[in-house]
PDB file of C-alpha atoms in Angstrom:
ATOM      1  CA  UNK A 193       4.369 -11.780 -18.804  1.00 50.00           C
ATOM      2  CA  UNK A 194       7.755 -14.469 -19.338  1.00 43.00           C
ATOM      3  CA  UNK A 195       7.979 -13.532 -23.099  1.00 44.00           C
ATOM      4  CA  UNK A 196       8.357  -9.863 -21.698  1.00 46.00           C
ATOM      5  CA  UNK A 197      10.681 -11.230 -19.095  1.00 48.00           C
ATOM      6  CA  UNK A 198      12.512 -12.951 -21.679  1.00 45.00           C
ATOM      7  CA  UNK A 199      13.805  -9.605 -23.624  1.00 44.00           C
ATOM      8  CA  UNK A 200      15.872  -8.942 -20.292  1.00 56.00           C
ATOM      9  CA  UNK A 201      13.536  -6.504 -18.771  1.00 64.00           C
ATOM     10  CA  UNK A 202      13.675  -5.175 -15.567  1.00 74.00           C
ATOM     11  CA  UNK A 203      10.927  -5.874 -13.675  1.00 78.00           C
ATOM     12  CA  UNK A 204      10.366  -2.390 -12.312  1.00 79.00           C
ATOM     13  CA  UNK A 205      10.188  -1.067 -15.980  1.00 80.00           C
ATOM     14  CA  UNK A 206       5.914  -1.777 -16.063  1.00 85.00           C
ATOM     15  CA  UNK A 207       3.733   0.156 -14.809  1.00 88.00           C
ATOM     16  CA  UNK A 208       1.993  -2.618 -13.518  1.00 89.00           C
ATOM     17  CA  UNK A 209       4.355  -3.524 -12.025  1.00 91.00           C
ATOM     18  CA  UNK A 210       5.427  -1.110 -10.094  1.00 92.00           C
ATOM     19  CA  UNK A 211       1.721  -0.990  -9.021  1.00 93.00           C
ATOM     20  CA  UNK A 212       1.357  -4.129  -8.606  1.00 92.00           C
ATOM     21  CA  UNK A 213       4.144  -4.286  -6.313  1.00 94.00           C
ATOM     22  CA  UNK A 214       2.656  -1.489  -4.024  1.00 93.00           C
ATOM     23  CA  UNK A 215      -0.800  -2.639  -3.736  1.00 92.00           C
ATOM     24  CA  UNK A 216       0.050  -6.540  -2.291  1.00 93.00           C
ATOM     25  CA  UNK A 217       3.145  -4.634  -0.203  1.00 94.00           C
ATOM     26  CA  UNK A 218       0.789  -2.594   1.493  1.00 93.00           C
ATOM     27  CA  UNK A 219      -2.407  -5.914   2.109  1.00 93.00           C
ATOM     28  CA  UNK A 220       0.416  -7.801   3.597  1.00 93.00           C
ATOM     29  CA  UNK A 221       2.195  -6.236   5.513  1.00 94.00           C
ATOM     30  CA  UNK A 222      -1.520  -5.007   7.102  1.00 93.00           C
ATOM     31  CA  UNK A 223      -2.627  -9.202   6.646  1.00 92.00           C
ATOM     32  CA  UNK A 224       0.392  -9.984   8.541  1.00 93.00           C
ATOM     33  CA  UNK A 225      -0.919  -7.817  11.722  1.00 94.00           C
ATOM     34  CA  UNK A 226      -4.198  -9.037  11.747  1.00 93.00           C
ATOM     35  CA  UNK A 227      -3.486 -12.869  10.683  1.00 92.00           C
ATOM     36  CA  UNK A 228      -1.159 -12.905  14.366  1.00 92.00           C
ATOM     37  CA  UNK A 229      -4.215 -11.640  16.028  1.00 91.00           C
ATOM     38  CA  UNK A 230      -6.758 -13.752  14.136  1.00 89.00           C
ATOM     39  CA  UNK A 231      -4.873 -16.724  15.038  1.00 90.00           C
ATOM     40  CA  UNK A 232      -3.834 -16.547  18.144  1.00 88.00           C
ATOM     41  CA  UNK A 233      -7.551 -16.213  19.067  1.00 85.00           C
ATOM     42  CA  UNK A 234      -8.287 -18.977  17.338  1.00 81.00           C
ATOM     43  CA  UNK A 235     -10.797 -17.241  14.366  1.00 79.00           C
ATOM     44  CA  UNK A 236      -8.757 -17.881  11.381  1.00 80.00           C
ATOM     45  CA  UNK A 237     -11.879 -20.041  10.191  1.00 76.00           C
ATOM     46  CA  UNK A 238     -14.689 -16.518  11.408  1.00 75.00           C
ATOM     47  CA  UNK A 239     -11.910 -14.723   8.825  1.00 76.00           C
ATOM     48  CA  UNK A 240     -12.684 -16.921   6.020  1.00 76.00           C
ATOM     49  CA  UNK A 241     -16.140 -16.484   6.195  1.00 79.00           C
ATOM     50  CA  UNK A 242     -15.847 -13.475   5.748  1.00 82.00           C
ATOM     51  CA  UNK A 243     -14.054 -13.596   2.595  1.00 80.00           C
ATOM     52  CA  UNK A 244     -16.312 -15.585   1.611  1.00 78.00           C
ATOM     53  CA  UNK A 245     -19.096 -13.144   2.646  1.00 82.00           C
ATOM     54  CA  UNK A 246     -16.980 -11.292   0.311  1.00 80.00           C
ATOM     55  CA  UNK A 247     -18.034 -12.214  -2.803  1.00 80.00           C
ATOM     56  CA  UNK A 248     -21.532 -12.460  -1.975  1.00 82.00           C
ATOM     57  CA  UNK A 249     -20.670  -8.228  -1.865  1.00 83.00           C
ATOM     58  CA  UNK A 250     -18.781  -7.637  -4.833  1.00 81.00           C
ATOM     59  CA  UNK A 251     -21.084  -9.444  -7.247  1.00 80.00           C
ATOM     60  CA  UNK A 252     -23.709  -7.219  -5.407  1.00 82.00           C
ATOM     61  CA  UNK A 253     -22.367  -4.286  -6.539  1.00 81.00           C
ATOM     62  CA  UNK A 254     -21.687  -5.492 -10.270  1.00 77.00           C
ATOM     63  CA  UNK A 255     -25.484  -5.490 -10.394  1.00 77.00           C
ATOM     64  CA  UNK A 256     -26.004  -2.801  -9.005  1.00 79.00           C
ATOM     65  CA  UNK A 257     -22.853  -0.952 -10.525  1.00 77.00           C
ATOM     66  CA  UNK A 258     -20.858  -0.029  -8.040  1.00 81.00           C
ATOM     67  CA  UNK A 259     -17.382  -0.711  -7.641  1.00 80.00           C
ATOM     68  CA  UNK A 260     -16.894  -4.396  -6.245  1.00 80.00           C
ATOM     69  CA  UNK A 261     -13.942  -3.045  -4.205  1.00 81.00           C
ATOM     70  CA  UNK A 262     -16.246  -1.341  -2.080  1.00 86.00           C
ATOM     71  CA  UNK A 263     -19.227  -4.005  -2.473  1.00 84.00           C
ATOM     72  CA  UNK A 264     -16.154  -6.271  -0.401  1.00 83.00           C
ATOM     73  CA  UNK A 265     -15.705  -3.680   1.905  1.00 85.00           C
ATOM     74  CA  UNK A 266     -19.964  -3.029   3.114  1.00 87.00           C
ATOM     75  CA  UNK A 267     -20.318  -6.983   2.614  1.00 84.00           C
ATOM     76  CA  UNK A 268     -17.043  -7.656   5.293  1.00 85.00           C
ATOM     77  CA  UNK A 269     -17.451  -5.337   7.562  1.00 85.00           C
ATOM     78  CA  UNK A 270     -21.440  -5.939   7.740  1.00 83.00           C
ATOM     79  CA  UNK A 271     -20.725  -9.272   8.230  1.00 80.00           C
ATOM     80  CA  UNK A 272     -17.309  -8.605  11.286  1.00 79.00           C
ATOM     81  CA  UNK A 273     -19.679  -6.197  13.127  1.00 79.00           C
ATOM     82  CA  UNK A 274     -22.045  -9.473  13.054  1.00 76.00           C
ATOM     83  CA  UNK A 275     -20.031 -12.347  14.259  1.00 73.00           C
ATOM     84  CA  UNK A 276     -18.092  -9.427  16.889  1.00 70.00           C
ATOM     85  CA  UNK A 277     -21.477  -9.569  18.219  1.00 72.00           C
ATOM     86  CA  UNK A 278     -21.759 -12.933  19.040  1.00 64.00           C
ATOM     87  CA  UNK A 279     -18.422 -12.972  21.198  1.00 56.00           C
ATOM     88  CA  UNK A 280     -17.578 -16.036  22.293  1.00 54.00           C
ATOM     89  CA  UNK A 281     -20.167 -18.006  21.331  1.00 54.00           C
ATOM     90  CA  UNK A 282     -18.573 -17.595  17.685  1.00 51.00           C
ATOM     91  CA  UNK A 283     -16.449 -20.705  18.452  1.00 51.00           C
ATOM     92  CA  UNK A 284     -18.360 -23.364  18.719  1.00 52.00           C
ATOM     93  CA  UNK A 285     -21.258 -22.381  15.609  1.00 58.00           C
ATOM     94  CA  UNK A 286     -19.148 -23.489  12.774  1.00 62.00           C
ATOM     95  CA  UNK A 287     -21.557 -25.508  11.367  1.00 63.00           C
ATOM     96  CA  UNK A 288     -23.106 -22.133  11.549  1.00 61.00           C
ATOM     97  CA  UNK A 289     -20.659 -20.471   9.631  1.00 68.00           C
ATOM     98  CA  UNK A 290     -19.917 -22.880   7.693  1.00 67.00           C
ATOM     99  CA  UNK A 291     -23.698 -22.744   6.592  1.00 68.00           C
ATOM    100  CA  UNK A 292     -23.267 -19.082   5.708  1.00 68.00           C
ATOM    101  CA  UNK A 293     -20.386 -19.517   3.805  1.00 71.00           C
ATOM    102  CA  UNK A 294     -22.071 -22.021   0.879  1.00 73.00           C
ATOM    103  CA  UNK A 295     -25.398 -19.725   1.708  1.00 75.00           C
ATOM    104  CA  UNK A 296     -22.956 -16.116   0.105  1.00 74.00           C
ATOM    105  CA  UNK A 297     -21.295 -18.014  -2.357  1.00 73.00           C
ATOM    106  CA  UNK A 298     -25.157 -19.287  -3.539  1.00 78.00           C
ATOM    107  CA  UNK A 299     -26.438 -15.991  -3.959  1.00 78.00           C
ATOM    108  CA  UNK A 300     -23.306 -14.369  -5.501  1.00 74.00           C
ATOM    109  CA  UNK A 301     -23.362 -17.538  -8.401  1.00 74.00           C
ATOM    110  CA  UNK A 302     -27.428 -15.682  -8.633  1.00 79.00           C
ATOM    111  CA  UNK A 303     -25.644 -12.623  -8.601  1.00 76.00           C
ATOM    112  CA  UNK A 304     -23.530 -13.099 -11.777  1.00 71.00           C
ATOM    113  CA  UNK A 305     -26.657 -15.077 -13.246  1.00 72.00           C
ATOM    114  CA  UNK A 306     -27.888 -11.894 -14.108  1.00 73.00           C
ATOM    115  CA  UNK A 307     -25.375 -10.377 -15.555  1.00 66.00           C
ATOM    116  CA  UNK A 308     -23.184 -13.557 -17.229  1.00 62.00           C
ATOM    117  CA  UNK A 309     -20.452 -10.695 -18.709  1.00 59.00           C
ATOM    118  CA  UNK A 310     -18.924 -10.354 -15.137  1.00 61.00           C
ATOM    119  CA  UNK A 311     -17.320 -13.776 -15.387  1.00 60.00           C
ATOM    120  CA  UNK A 312     -13.826 -13.008 -16.028  1.00 64.00           C
ATOM    121  CA  UNK A 313     -14.819 -10.354 -13.079  1.00 68.00           C
ATOM    122  CA  UNK A 314     -15.387 -13.780 -11.022  1.00 67.00           C
ATOM    123  CA  UNK A 315     -12.561 -15.226 -11.162  1.00 70.00           C
ATOM    124  CA  UNK A 316     -10.284 -12.327 -11.112  1.00 74.00           C
ATOM    125  CA  UNK A 317     -12.755 -11.895  -7.212  1.00 74.00           C
ATOM    126  CA  UNK A 318     -11.949 -16.026  -6.485  1.00 75.00           C
ATOM    127  CA  UNK A 319      -8.593 -16.331  -6.960  1.00 76.00           C
ATOM    128  CA  UNK A 320      -7.372 -13.002  -7.233  1.00 80.00           C
ATOM    129  CA  UNK A 321      -5.557 -10.435 -10.285  1.00 83.00           C
ATOM    130  CA  UNK A 322      -2.588  -8.123  -8.635  1.00 87.00           C
ATOM    131  CA  UNK A 323      -1.796  -7.285 -12.274  1.00 85.00           C
ATOM    132  CA  UNK A 324      -5.242  -5.522 -12.566  1.00 84.00           C
ATOM    133  CA  UNK A 325      -5.346  -2.999  -9.872  1.00 88.00           C
ATOM    134  CA  UNK A 326      -4.921   0.581 -11.089  1.00 89.00           C
ATOM    135  CA  UNK A 327      -3.587   2.939  -9.179  1.00 92.00           C
ATOM    136  CA  UNK A 328      -6.798   4.339  -7.560  1.00 90.00           C
ATOM    137  CA  UNK A 329      -7.476   0.924  -5.823  1.00 89.00           C
ATOM    138  CA  UNK A 330      -4.061   1.268  -4.546  1.00 92.00           C
ATOM    139  CA  UNK A 331      -4.665   4.643  -2.186  1.00 93.00           C
ATOM    140  CA  UNK A 332      -7.679   3.150  -1.810  1.00 91.00           C
ATOM    141  CA  UNK A 333      -5.975   0.056  -0.156  1.00 91.00           C
ATOM    142  CA  UNK A 334      -3.395   2.409   1.739  1.00 93.00           C
ATOM    143  CA  UNK A 335      -6.432   4.805   2.636  1.00 94.00           C
ATOM    144  CA  UNK A 336      -7.980   1.973   4.703  1.00 91.00           C
ATOM    145  CA  UNK A 337      -4.772   0.017   5.433  1.00 92.00           C
ATOM    146  CA  UNK A 338      -3.450   3.018   7.128  1.00 95.00           C
ATOM    147  CA  UNK A 339      -7.722   3.512   8.879  1.00 94.00           C
ATOM    148  CA  UNK A 340      -7.005  -0.526  10.145  1.00 93.00           C
ATOM    149  CA  UNK A 341      -3.210  -0.919  11.349  1.00 94.00           C
ATOM    150  CA  UNK A 342      -4.443   2.504  13.613  1.00 95.00           C
ATOM    151  CA  UNK A 343      -7.857   1.200  14.613  1.00 94.00           C
ATOM    152  CA  UNK A 344      -5.908  -2.238  15.470  1.00 94.00           C
ATOM    153  CA  UNK A 345      -2.485   0.038  17.558  1.00 93.00           C
ATOM    154  CA  UNK A 346      -5.681   1.251  19.171  1.00 93.00           C
ATOM    155  CA  UNK A 347      -7.246  -1.544  21.279  1.00 92.00           C
ATOM    156  CA  UNK A 348      -3.834  -4.275  20.820  1.00 90.00           C
ATOM    157  CA  UNK A 349      -3.744  -3.886  24.449  1.00 91.00           C
ATOM    158  CA  UNK A 350      -7.180  -5.250  25.071  1.00 90.00           C
ATOM    159  CA  UNK A 351      -7.505  -6.849  22.791  1.00 90.00           C
ATOM    160  CA  UNK A 352      -3.900  -9.175  23.922  1.00 89.00           C
ATOM    161  CA  UNK A 353      -5.604  -8.712  27.387  1.00 88.00           C
ATOM    162  CA  UNK A 354      -9.108 -10.353  26.694  1.00 86.00           C
ATOM    163  CA  UNK A 355      -7.611 -12.975  23.737  1.00 84.00           C
ATOM    164  CA  UNK A 356      -4.724 -14.445  26.181  1.00 85.00           C
ATOM    165  CA  UNK A 357      -6.963 -13.929  29.715  1.00 87.00           C
ATOM    166  CA  UNK A 358     -10.710 -13.797  29.079  1.00 83.00           C
ATOM    167  CA  UNK A 359     -11.383 -13.944  31.987  1.00 84.00           C
ATOM    168  CA  UNK A 360      -9.393 -12.204  34.010  1.00 86.00           C
ATOM    169  CA  UNK A 361      -9.614  -8.526  31.332  1.00 83.00           C
ATOM    170  CA  UNK A 362     -13.747  -9.877  32.043  1.00 82.00           C
ATOM    171  CA  UNK A 363     -13.164  -9.204  35.529  1.00 85.00           C
ATOM    172  CA  UNK A 364     -11.065  -6.306  35.576  1.00 84.00           C
ATOM    173  CA  UNK A 365     -13.744  -5.012  33.215  1.00 84.00           C
ATOM    174  CA  UNK A 366     -12.654  -5.681  29.870  1.00 84.00           C
ATOM    175  CA  UNK A 367     -16.037  -5.854  27.941  1.00 83.00           C
ATOM    176  CA  UNK A 368     -14.710  -9.304  25.268  1.00 81.00           C
ATOM    177  CA  UNK A 369     -17.520  -8.235  23.227  1.00 82.00           C
ATOM    178  CA  UNK A 370     -16.529  -5.015  22.442  1.00 85.00           C
ATOM    179  CA  UNK A 371     -13.462  -5.841  21.905  1.00 86.00           C
ATOM    180  CA  UNK A 372     -14.747  -9.060  19.740  1.00 83.00           C
ATOM    181  CA  UNK A 373     -16.883  -6.340  16.980  1.00 85.00           C
ATOM    182  CA  UNK A 374     -13.921  -3.986  17.279  1.00 88.00           C
ATOM    183  CA  UNK A 375     -11.245  -6.876  16.216  1.00 89.00           C
ATOM    184  CA  UNK A 376     -13.741  -8.596  13.546  1.00 86.00           C
ATOM    185  CA  UNK A 377     -14.211  -5.323  11.801  1.00 87.00           C
ATOM    186  CA  UNK A 378     -10.257  -4.833  11.148  1.00 90.00           C
ATOM    187  CA  UNK A 379     -10.491  -8.495   9.991  1.00 89.00           C
ATOM    188  CA  UNK A 380     -12.655  -7.692   7.810  1.00 86.00           C
ATOM    189  CA  UNK A 381     -11.554  -4.269   5.979  1.00 88.00           C
ATOM    190  CA  UNK A 382      -8.330  -6.857   6.294  1.00 90.00           C
ATOM    191  CA  UNK A 383      -9.842  -9.726   4.331  1.00 87.00           C
ATOM    192  CA  UNK A 384     -11.425  -6.980   1.954  1.00 86.00           C
ATOM    193  CA  UNK A 385      -7.859  -6.115   0.914  1.00 87.00           C
ATOM    194  CA  UNK A 386      -6.861  -9.424   0.846  1.00 86.00           C
ATOM    195  CA  UNK A 387      -9.067 -10.182  -1.564  1.00 84.00           C
ATOM    196  CA  UNK A 388      -8.110  -7.420  -4.228  1.00 82.00           C
ATOM    197  CA  UNK A 389      -4.531  -9.550  -4.337  1.00 85.00           C
ATOM    198  CA  UNK A 390      -5.097 -13.788  -3.603  1.00 85.00           C
ATOM    199  CA  UNK A 391      -8.912 -13.631  -4.488  1.00 82.00           C
ATOM    200  CA  UNK A 392     -11.806 -15.462  -1.816  1.00 77.00           C
ATOM    201  CA  UNK A 393     -10.034 -18.962  -1.872  1.00 74.00           C
ATOM    202  CA  UNK A 394      -6.566 -18.188  -0.963  1.00 81.00           C
ATOM    203  CA  UNK A 395      -6.898 -15.200   1.503  1.00 83.00           C
ATOM    204  CA  UNK A 396      -5.952 -18.085   3.871  1.00 81.00           C
ATOM    205  CA  UNK A 397      -2.002 -17.677   2.114  1.00 86.00           C
ATOM    206  CA  UNK A 398      -1.823 -14.655   3.444  1.00 88.00           C
ATOM    207  CA  UNK A 399      -3.430 -13.187   5.981  1.00 89.00           C
ATOM    208  CA  UNK A 400      -3.373 -16.791   8.428  1.00 90.00           C
ATOM    209  CA  UNK A 401      -0.442 -18.575   6.244  1.00 91.00           C
ATOM    210  CA  UNK A 402       3.309 -16.048   7.696  1.00 93.00           C
ATOM    211  CA  UNK A 403       0.539 -15.310  10.892  1.00 93.00           C
ATOM    212  CA  UNK A 404       0.926 -19.433  12.030  1.00 91.00           C
ATOM    213  CA  UNK A 405       4.600 -19.392  10.831  1.00 92.00           C
ATOM    214  CA  UNK A 406       5.177 -16.935  12.944  1.00 92.00           C
ATOM    215  CA  UNK A 407       4.130 -18.144  15.915  1.00 89.00           C
ATOM    216  CA  UNK A 408       6.505 -21.271  15.551  1.00 88.00           C
ATOM    217  CA  UNK A 409       8.846 -19.368  15.268  1.00 87.00           C
ATOM    218  CA  UNK A 410       8.859 -16.475  17.246  1.00 85.00           C
ATOM    219  CA  UNK A 411       6.891 -16.509  21.461  1.00 79.00           C
ATOM    220  CA  UNK A 412       6.606 -13.207  21.788  1.00 81.00           C
ATOM    221  CA  UNK A 413       3.640 -11.003  20.194  1.00 85.00           C
ATOM    222  CA  UNK A 414       5.890  -7.991  19.297  1.00 86.00           C
ATOM    223  CA  UNK A 415       8.376 -10.399  17.372  1.00 90.00           C
ATOM    224  CA  UNK A 416       5.826 -11.687  15.825  1.00 90.00           C
ATOM    225  CA  UNK A 417       3.379  -9.936  14.279  1.00 92.00           C
ATOM    226  CA  UNK A 418       6.822  -7.898  13.145  1.00 93.00           C
ATOM    227  CA  UNK A 419       8.231 -12.020  11.485  1.00 94.00           C
ATOM    228  CA  UNK A 420       4.641 -12.964  10.126  1.00 94.00           C
ATOM    229  CA  UNK A 421       4.154  -8.770   8.501  1.00 94.00           C
ATOM    230  CA  UNK A 422       7.464 -10.000   6.897  1.00 94.00           C
ATOM    231  CA  UNK A 423       6.726 -13.237   5.789  1.00 95.00           C
ATOM    232  CA  UNK A 424       3.539 -11.969   4.161  1.00 94.00           C
ATOM    233  CA  UNK A 425       5.661  -8.740   1.860  1.00 94.00           C
ATOM    234  CA  UNK A 426       8.238 -11.274   1.442  1.00 95.00           C
ATOM    235  CA  UNK A 427       5.708 -14.130   0.331  1.00 94.00           C
ATOM    236  CA  UNK A 428       4.081 -11.011  -2.132  1.00 93.00           C
ATOM    237  CA  UNK A 429       6.807  -9.688  -3.903  1.00 95.00           C
ATOM    238  CA  UNK A 430       8.276 -12.485  -4.129  1.00 95.00           C
ATOM    239  CA  UNK A 431       4.917 -14.230  -5.379  1.00 94.00           C
ATOM    240  CA  UNK A 432       4.800 -11.709  -7.784  1.00 93.00           C
ATOM    241  CA  UNK A 433       8.769 -11.794  -9.056  1.00 92.00           C
ATOM    242  CA  UNK A 434       8.400 -15.498  -9.747  1.00 92.00           C
ATOM    243  CA  UNK A 435       5.302 -14.856 -11.375  1.00 91.00           C
ATOM    244  CA  UNK A 436       6.478 -12.246 -13.540  1.00 89.00           C
ATOM    245  CA  UNK A 437       9.521 -14.968 -14.765  1.00 88.00           C
ATOM    246  CA  UNK A 438       7.398 -17.972 -15.421  1.00 88.00           C
ATOM    247  CA  UNK A 439       3.762 -16.430 -16.823  1.00 85.00           C
ATOM    248  CA  UNK A 440       2.325 -18.807 -14.111  1.00 89.00           C
ATOM    249  CA  UNK A 441      -0.645 -16.841 -12.127  1.00 88.00           C
ATOM    250  CA  UNK A 442       0.472 -14.913  -8.940  1.00 90.00           C
ATOM    251  CA  UNK A 443      -2.256 -16.171  -6.182  1.00 89.00           C
ATOM    252  CA  UNK A 444      -0.660 -19.365  -6.635  1.00 90.00           C
ATOM    253  CA  UNK A 445       3.400 -18.764  -6.388  1.00 93.00           C
ATOM    254  CA  UNK A 446       1.568 -16.535  -2.942  1.00 92.00           C
ATOM    255  CA  UNK A 447      -0.596 -19.751  -1.623  1.00 91.00           C
ATOM    256  CA  UNK A 448       2.973 -21.974  -2.727  1.00 92.00           C
ATOM    257  CA  UNK A 449       5.246 -19.966  -0.866  1.00 94.00           C
ATOM    258  CA  UNK A 450       2.656 -19.310   2.183  1.00 93.00           C
ATOM    259  CA  UNK A 451       2.577 -22.833   2.193  1.00 92.00           C
ATOM    260  CA  UNK A 452       5.791 -23.744   2.286  1.00 93.00           C
ATOM    261  CA  UNK A 453       7.130 -21.346   4.655  1.00 92.00           C
ATOM    262  CA  UNK A 454       4.235 -22.445   7.466  1.00 92.00           C
ATOM    263  CA  UNK A 455       6.039 -26.501   6.646  1.00 92.00           C
ATOM    264  CA  UNK A 456       9.283 -25.430   6.806  1.00 90.00           C
ATOM    265  CA  UNK A 457       8.146 -24.342  10.667  1.00 88.00           C
ATOM    266  CA  UNK A 458       7.164 -28.090  11.385  1.00 86.00           C
ATOM    267  CA  UNK A 459      10.287 -29.744  10.694  1.00 81.00           C
ATOM    268  CA  UNK A 460      12.363 -30.672  13.145  1.00 75.00           C
ATOM    269  CA  UNK A 461      13.981 -27.800  14.546  1.00 65.00           C
ATOM    270  CA  UNK A 462      18.332 -28.429  13.712  1.00 63.00           C
ATOM    271  CA  UNK A 463      20.635 -28.515  17.243  1.00 58.00           C
ATOM    272  CA  UNK A 464      21.949 -24.800  17.359  1.00 44.00           C
ATOM    273  CA  UNK A 465      17.684 -23.895  16.876  1.00 53.00           C
ATOM    274  CA  UNK A 466      17.190 -25.206  19.807  1.00 53.00           C
ATOM    275  CA  UNK A 467      20.375 -24.208  21.850  1.00 53.00           C
ATOM    276  CA  UNK A 468      19.297 -20.512  20.551  1.00 47.00           C
ATOM    277  CA  UNK A 469      16.405 -20.782  21.689  1.00 54.00           C
ATOM    278  CA  UNK A 470      17.412 -21.740  25.055  1.00 52.00           C
ATOM    279  CA  UNK A 471      19.815 -19.489  25.177  1.00 46.00           C
ATOM    280  CA  UNK A 472      17.319 -16.405  24.425  1.00 52.00           C
ATOM    281  CA  UNK A 473      15.212 -18.083  27.614  1.00 51.00           C
ATOM    282  CA  UNK A 474      18.821 -17.462  30.012  1.00 49.00           C
TER     283      UNK A 474
END
């Protein structure tokens, strides 16, 4: 890619670059929206677990001859539903989830053992390869993204209530387990989509990084959701652009930008920023 850039060719002159920007844009917006609720509910580790489970689904899909994306979707959704059924107990089962992570990757390695020709695809699953996404996959990502966002919009109010005041929500008749199941099913779809862009091992960079940074910059959930989606989109598109001009992996740039954005939010705020925040609360 770097050789292309040195000849002065515009980024969007290449079909694969336009496809990469479209795919990453869809996934980044979805990840930004879902990530805010994931951070708010303290379930980031569960989201990470789903990506590892998805690796098993994708490699299993290779084994039976179907698209790895659908293996990801089916496996992560099934795992998300199972985690949701655990309800509030999920937070106390980090060790069990960690064992599931290891076992999932172990099964993924076993499936690849039977089909060693898929070693290259395995690398893409682990670290992502947005530049290899085709137009058909973009339409699939768009459809899954719209379904996920629509479902999140429907449950957002009771989900927020259950996340911030679970005891009161339960007293008011809100089913904590039902919304946990529904939300983690949405997280599963978002995780499957993120894997197409940054891979199994770097899902945090799009799903959690922007949301965590947004949470530190704003206190309102609505503003946080928009800021998170904006950050994720900026990191994804800037990461692709930097990869084009440096010939470094896209996933590296996205992960680096995500980490940098979060680290910047942890620095001491200047006096003018604190004054602005004070004025907003008046």
